[in-house]
Tab-separated table of C-alpha atoms in Angstrom:
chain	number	residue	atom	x	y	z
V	25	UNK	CA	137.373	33.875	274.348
V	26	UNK	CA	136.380	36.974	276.239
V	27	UNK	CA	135.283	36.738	279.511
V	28	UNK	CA	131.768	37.576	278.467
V	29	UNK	CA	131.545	34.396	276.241
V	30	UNK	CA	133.294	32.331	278.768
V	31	UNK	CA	130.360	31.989	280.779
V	32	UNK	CA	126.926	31.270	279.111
V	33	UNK	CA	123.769	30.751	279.879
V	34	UNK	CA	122.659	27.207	280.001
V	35	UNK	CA	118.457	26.664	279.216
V	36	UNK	CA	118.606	22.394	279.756
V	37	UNK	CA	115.122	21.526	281.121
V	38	UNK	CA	113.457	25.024	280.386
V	39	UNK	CA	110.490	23.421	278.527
V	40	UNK	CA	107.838	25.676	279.651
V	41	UNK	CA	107.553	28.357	276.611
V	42	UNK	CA	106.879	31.567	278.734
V	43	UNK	CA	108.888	30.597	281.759
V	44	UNK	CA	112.349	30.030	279.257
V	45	UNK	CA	111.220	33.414	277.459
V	46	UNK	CA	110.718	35.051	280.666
V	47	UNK	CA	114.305	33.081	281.876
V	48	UNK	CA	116.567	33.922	279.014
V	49	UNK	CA	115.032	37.522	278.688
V	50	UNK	CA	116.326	38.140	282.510
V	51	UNK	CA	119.824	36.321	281.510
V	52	UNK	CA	120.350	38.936	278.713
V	53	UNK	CA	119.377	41.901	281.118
V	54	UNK	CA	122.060	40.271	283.433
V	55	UNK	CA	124.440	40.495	281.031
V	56	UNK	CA	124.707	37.215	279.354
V	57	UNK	CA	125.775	37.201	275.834
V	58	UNK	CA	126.339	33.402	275.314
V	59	UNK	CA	123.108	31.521	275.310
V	60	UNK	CA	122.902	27.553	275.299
V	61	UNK	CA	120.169	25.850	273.997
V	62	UNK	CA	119.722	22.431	271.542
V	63	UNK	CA	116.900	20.596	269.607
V	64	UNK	CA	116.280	18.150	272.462
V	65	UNK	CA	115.497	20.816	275.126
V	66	UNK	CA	112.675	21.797	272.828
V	67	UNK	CA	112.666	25.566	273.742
V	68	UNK	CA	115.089	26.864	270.681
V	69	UNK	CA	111.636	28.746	269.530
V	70	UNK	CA	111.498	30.604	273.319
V	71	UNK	CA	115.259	31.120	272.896
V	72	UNK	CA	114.511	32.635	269.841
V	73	UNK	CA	111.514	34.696	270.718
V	74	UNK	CA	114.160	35.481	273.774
V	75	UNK	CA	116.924	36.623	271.559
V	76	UNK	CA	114.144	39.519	270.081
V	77	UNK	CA	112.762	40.896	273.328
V	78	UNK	CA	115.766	40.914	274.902
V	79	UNK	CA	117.010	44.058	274.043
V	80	UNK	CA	120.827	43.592	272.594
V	81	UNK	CA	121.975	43.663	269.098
V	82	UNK	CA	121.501	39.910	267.586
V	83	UNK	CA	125.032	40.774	266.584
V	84	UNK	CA	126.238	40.638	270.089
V	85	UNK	CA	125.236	37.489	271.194
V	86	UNK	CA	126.626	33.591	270.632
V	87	UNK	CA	123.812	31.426	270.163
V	88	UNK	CA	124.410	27.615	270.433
V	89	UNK	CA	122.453	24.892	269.581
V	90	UNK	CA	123.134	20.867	269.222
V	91	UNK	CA	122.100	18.719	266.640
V	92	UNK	CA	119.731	15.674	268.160
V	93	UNK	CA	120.900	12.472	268.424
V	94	UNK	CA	116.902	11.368	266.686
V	95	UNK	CA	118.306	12.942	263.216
V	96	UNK	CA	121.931	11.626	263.278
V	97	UNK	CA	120.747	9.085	260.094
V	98	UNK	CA	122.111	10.573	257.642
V	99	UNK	CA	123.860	14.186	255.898
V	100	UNK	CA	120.526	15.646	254.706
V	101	UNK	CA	118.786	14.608	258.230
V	102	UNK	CA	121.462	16.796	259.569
V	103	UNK	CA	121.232	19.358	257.394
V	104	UNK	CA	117.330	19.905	257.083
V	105	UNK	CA	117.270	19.650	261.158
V	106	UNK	CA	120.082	22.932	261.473
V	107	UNK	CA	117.387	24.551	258.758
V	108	UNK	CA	114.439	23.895	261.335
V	109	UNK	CA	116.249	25.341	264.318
V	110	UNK	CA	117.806	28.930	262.067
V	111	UNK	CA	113.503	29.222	261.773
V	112	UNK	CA	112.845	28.181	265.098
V	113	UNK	CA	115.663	30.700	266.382
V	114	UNK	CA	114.455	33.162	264.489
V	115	UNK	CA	117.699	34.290	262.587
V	116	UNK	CA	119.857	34.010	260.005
V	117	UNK	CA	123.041	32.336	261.695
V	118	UNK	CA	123.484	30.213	264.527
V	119	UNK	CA	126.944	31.204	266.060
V	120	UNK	CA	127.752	27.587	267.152
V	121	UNK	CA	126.415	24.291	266.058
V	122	UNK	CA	126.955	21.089	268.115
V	123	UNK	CA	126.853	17.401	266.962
V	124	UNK	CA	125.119	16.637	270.888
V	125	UNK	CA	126.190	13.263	271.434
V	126	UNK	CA	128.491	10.466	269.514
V	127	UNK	CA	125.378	7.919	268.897
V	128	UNK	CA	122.494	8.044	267.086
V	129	UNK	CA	119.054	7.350	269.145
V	130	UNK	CA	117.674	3.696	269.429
V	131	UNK	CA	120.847	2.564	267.562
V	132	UNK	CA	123.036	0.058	269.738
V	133	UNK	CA	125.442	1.267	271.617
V	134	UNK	CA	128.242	-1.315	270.711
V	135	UNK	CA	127.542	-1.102	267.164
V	136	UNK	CA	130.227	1.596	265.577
V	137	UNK	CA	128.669	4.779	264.504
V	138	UNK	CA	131.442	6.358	262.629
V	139	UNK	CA	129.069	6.695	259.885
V	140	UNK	CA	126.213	8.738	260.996
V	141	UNK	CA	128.900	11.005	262.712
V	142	UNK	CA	130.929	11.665	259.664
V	143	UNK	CA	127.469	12.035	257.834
V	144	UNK	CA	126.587	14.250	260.518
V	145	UNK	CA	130.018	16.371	260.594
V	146	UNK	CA	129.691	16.533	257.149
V	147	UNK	CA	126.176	18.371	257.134
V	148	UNK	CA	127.754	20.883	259.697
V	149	UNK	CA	130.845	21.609	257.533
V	150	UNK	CA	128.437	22.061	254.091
V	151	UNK	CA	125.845	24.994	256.608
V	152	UNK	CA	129.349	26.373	257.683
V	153	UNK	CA	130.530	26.726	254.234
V	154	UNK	CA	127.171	28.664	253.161
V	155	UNK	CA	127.220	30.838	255.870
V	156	UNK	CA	124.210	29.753	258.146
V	157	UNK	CA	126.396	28.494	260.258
V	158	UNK	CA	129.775	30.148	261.864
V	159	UNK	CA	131.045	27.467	263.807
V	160	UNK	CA	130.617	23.998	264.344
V	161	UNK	CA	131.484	21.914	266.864
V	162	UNK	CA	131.111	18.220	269.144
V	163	UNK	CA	129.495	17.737	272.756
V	164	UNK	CA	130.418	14.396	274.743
V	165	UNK	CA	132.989	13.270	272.080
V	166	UNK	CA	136.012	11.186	273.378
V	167	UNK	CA	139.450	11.035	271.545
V	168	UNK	CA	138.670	8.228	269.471
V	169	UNK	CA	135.362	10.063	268.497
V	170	UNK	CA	137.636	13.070	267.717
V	171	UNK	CA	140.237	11.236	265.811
V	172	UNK	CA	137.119	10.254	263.234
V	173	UNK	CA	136.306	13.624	262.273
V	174	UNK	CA	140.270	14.734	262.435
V	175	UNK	CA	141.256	12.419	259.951
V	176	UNK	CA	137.939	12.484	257.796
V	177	UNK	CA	136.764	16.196	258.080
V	178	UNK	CA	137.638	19.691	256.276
V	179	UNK	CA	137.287	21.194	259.456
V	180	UNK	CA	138.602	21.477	262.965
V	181	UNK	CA	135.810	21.399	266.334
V	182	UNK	CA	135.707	24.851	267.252
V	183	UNK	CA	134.822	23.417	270.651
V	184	UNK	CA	134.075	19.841	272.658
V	185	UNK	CA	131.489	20.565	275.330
V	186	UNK	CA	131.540	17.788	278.156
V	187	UNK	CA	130.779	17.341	281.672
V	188	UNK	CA	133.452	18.880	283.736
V	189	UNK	CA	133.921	19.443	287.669
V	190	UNK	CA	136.071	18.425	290.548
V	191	UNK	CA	134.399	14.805	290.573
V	192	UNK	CA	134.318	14.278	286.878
V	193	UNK	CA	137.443	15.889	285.137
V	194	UNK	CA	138.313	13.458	281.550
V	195	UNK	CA	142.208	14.753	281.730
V	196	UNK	CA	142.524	12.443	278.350
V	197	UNK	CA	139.505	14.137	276.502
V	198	UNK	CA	141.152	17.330	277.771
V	199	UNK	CA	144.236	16.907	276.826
V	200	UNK	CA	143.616	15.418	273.215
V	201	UNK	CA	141.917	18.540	272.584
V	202	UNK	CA	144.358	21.252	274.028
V	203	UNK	CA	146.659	19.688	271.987
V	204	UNK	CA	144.525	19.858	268.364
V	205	UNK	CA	143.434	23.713	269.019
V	206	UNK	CA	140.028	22.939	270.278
V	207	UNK	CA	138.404	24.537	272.712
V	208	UNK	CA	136.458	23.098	276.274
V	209	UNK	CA	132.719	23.884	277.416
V	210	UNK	CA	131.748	22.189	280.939
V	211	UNK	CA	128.289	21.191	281.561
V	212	UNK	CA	127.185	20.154	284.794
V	213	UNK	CA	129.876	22.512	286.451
V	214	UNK	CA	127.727	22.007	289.619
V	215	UNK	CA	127.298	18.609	289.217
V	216	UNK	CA	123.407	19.262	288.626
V	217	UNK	CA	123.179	21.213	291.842
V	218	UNK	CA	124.767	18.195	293.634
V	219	UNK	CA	127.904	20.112	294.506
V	220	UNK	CA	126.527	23.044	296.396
V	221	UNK	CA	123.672	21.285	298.229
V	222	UNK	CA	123.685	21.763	302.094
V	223	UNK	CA	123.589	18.924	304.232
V	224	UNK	CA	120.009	19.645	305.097
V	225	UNK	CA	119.273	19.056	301.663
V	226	UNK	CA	121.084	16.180	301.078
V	227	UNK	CA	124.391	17.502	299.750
V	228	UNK	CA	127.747	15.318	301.001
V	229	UNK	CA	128.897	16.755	304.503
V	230	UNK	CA	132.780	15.993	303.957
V	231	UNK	CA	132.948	17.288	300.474
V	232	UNK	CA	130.624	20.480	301.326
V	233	UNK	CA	133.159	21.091	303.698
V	234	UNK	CA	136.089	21.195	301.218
V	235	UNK	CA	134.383	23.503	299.473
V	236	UNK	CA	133.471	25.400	301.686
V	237	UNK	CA	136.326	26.029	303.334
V	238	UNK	CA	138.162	27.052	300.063
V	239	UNK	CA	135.126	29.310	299.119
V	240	UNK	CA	135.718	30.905	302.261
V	241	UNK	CA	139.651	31.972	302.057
V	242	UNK	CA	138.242	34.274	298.570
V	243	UNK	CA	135.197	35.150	299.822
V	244	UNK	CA	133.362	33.655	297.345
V	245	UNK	CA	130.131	31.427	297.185
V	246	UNK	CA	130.907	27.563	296.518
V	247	UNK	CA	128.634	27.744	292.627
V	248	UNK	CA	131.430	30.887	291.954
V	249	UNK	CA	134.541	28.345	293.414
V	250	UNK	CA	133.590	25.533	290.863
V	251	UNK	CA	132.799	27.909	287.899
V	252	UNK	CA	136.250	29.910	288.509
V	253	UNK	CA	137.970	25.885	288.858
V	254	UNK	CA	136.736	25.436	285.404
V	255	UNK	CA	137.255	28.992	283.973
V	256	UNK	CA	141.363	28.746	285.453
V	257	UNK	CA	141.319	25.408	283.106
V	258	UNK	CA	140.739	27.715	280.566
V	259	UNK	CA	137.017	26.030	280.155
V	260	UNK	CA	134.203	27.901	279.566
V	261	UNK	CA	130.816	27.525	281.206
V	262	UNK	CA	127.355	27.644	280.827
V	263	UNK	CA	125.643	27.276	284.250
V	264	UNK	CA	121.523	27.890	283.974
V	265	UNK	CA	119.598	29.397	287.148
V	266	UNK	CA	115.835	30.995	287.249
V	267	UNK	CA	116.657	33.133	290.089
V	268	UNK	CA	118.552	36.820	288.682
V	269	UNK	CA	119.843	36.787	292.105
V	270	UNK	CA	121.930	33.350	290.831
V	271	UNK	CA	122.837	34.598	287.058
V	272	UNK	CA	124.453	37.292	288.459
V	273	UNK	CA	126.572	35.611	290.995
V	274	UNK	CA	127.429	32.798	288.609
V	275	UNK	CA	128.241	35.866	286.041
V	276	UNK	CA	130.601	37.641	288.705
V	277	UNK	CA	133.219	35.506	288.724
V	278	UNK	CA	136.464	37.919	287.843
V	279	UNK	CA	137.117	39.343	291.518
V	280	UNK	CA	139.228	36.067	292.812
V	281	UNK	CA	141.578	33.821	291.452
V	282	UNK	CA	142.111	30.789	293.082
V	283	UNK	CA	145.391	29.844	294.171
V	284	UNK	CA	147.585	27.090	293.068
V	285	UNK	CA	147.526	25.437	296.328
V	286	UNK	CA	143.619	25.162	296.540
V	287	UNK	CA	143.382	24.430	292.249
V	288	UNK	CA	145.350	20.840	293.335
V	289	UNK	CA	143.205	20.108	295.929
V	290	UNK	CA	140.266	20.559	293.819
V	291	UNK	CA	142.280	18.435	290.929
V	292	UNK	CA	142.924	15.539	293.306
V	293	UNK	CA	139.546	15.325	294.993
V	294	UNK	CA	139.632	11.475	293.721
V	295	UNK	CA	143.130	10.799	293.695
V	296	UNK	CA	143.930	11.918	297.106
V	297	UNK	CA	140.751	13.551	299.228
V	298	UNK	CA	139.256	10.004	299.163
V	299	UNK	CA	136.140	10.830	296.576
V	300	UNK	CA	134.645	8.963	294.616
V	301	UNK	CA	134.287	9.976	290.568
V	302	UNK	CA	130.669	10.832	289.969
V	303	UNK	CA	129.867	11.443	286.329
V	304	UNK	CA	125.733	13.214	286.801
V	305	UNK	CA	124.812	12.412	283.107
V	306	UNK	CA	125.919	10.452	280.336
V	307	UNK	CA	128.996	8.666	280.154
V	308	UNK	CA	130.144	8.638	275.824
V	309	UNK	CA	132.543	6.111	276.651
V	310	UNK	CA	130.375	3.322	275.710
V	311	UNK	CA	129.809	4.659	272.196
V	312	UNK	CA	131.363	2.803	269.779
């Protein structure tokens, strides 16, 4: 992907309709050309809205949006749900279209859901096919999610989208996908903001430290280490920020490359700097 849709703009927990207009307009300005939305953020309609003021060709953007885990019941739930958010969006194609996450809601967790996925993959695969959708992809799938649609789908995930940073990095889930040609998208690259909080707000004095101190040797801010750690993993990232002065730091990230020296200490933060994993969202593990 080029470097311009290798870092998005992420719009989680922009509910307020101005405030994500007035948000996503600035990303564009900024340069953004990948925007990340889904039907559970409720705000597709200000991404939309967005996408028309914001002055670039619809053309040149990649819009993404996820399927909710509320409509994962059956194929035509799927597929009437991808028709609200094209109005909602205000366009004719959605670049990208995400099954969210490997459960349906208020169904058990231990009972298998291989059926609502494959009715779900399905629906994805029939808006690709007409056109209203260009590709589709999974968020939070594991392996044996993966392996379902694999062996039972027409086509392959354009792209897995998962929590990724130094304290959460699924090497299997990685792996399994680099190895069937589809492609990674971190969330949570800063761990929610955890990972570049100062002591004085809370953040973790040792690990700020590590950071830090590798931030420093390329000049860099520690947001910019952590979004170039994932971008030298060849994973792209969608970091979100209401301050311009943010997006375009998180958007500058091609003046350093880290070295291989400081990419294993950042690898083995767990295995040998003495951290604990912390996963900041949902762990799809426990999805049957």
């Amino acid at each position: 992907m080029e470097m311009e849709m290798r870092i998005g703009f992420g719009t989680f927990r922009l509910r307020s309709h101005a405030d994500a207009v007035r948000t996503v307009c600035a990303a564009i300005r900024t340069g953004y050309r990948l925007i990340d939305t889904a039907q559970v953020y409720q705000n597709e309609e200000a991404v939309g809205d967005a996408v028309q003021q914001g002055g670039v060709p619809r053309s040149s953007l990649f819009i993404t949006t996820k399927v909710s885990p509320k409509v994962m019941t059956s194929q035509n739930a799927v597929y009437l749900s991808v028709l609200e958010s094209l109005k909602k969006l205000k366009t004719d194609y959605i670049d990208l279209v995400l099954i969210h996450w490997p459960g349906t809601s208020k169904r058990d967790i231990k009972i298998p859901n291989t059926g609502n996925r494959l009715a779900a993959w399905h629906a994805l695969e029939q808006l690709k096919q007409e056109g209203k959708v260009r590709e589709i992809g999974v968020s939070n799938f594991t392996p044996a999610h993966l392996k379902e649609i694999l062996q039972e789908g027409s086509v392959t995930p354009f792209l897995n989208q998962l929590e990724i940073h130094p304290l959460c990095i699924p090497w299997e889930t990685m792996r399994f996908c680099t190895e069937n040609g589809i492609r990674l998208q971190a969330y949570s690259s800063l761990g929610e903001g955890e990972l570049v909080k100062t002591p004085e707000n809370g953040g973790d004095t040792r690990l700020g430290k590590v950071l830090d101190d590798i931030a420093d040797r390329y000049s860099c801010s520690r947001a910019q280490l952590l979004l170039r750690w994932a971008l030298q993993h060849n994973i792209s990232v969608i970091p979100k920020s209401s301050s311009e002065v943010r997006m375009k730091e998180n958007l500058d990230l091609g003046f350093f490359a880290i070295g291989n020296d400081d990419m294993e200490i950042l690898n083995k933060l767990i295995e040998t700097g003495g951290f604990a994993q912390k996963k900041y969202c949902w762990d799809p593990s426990t999805v049957a």
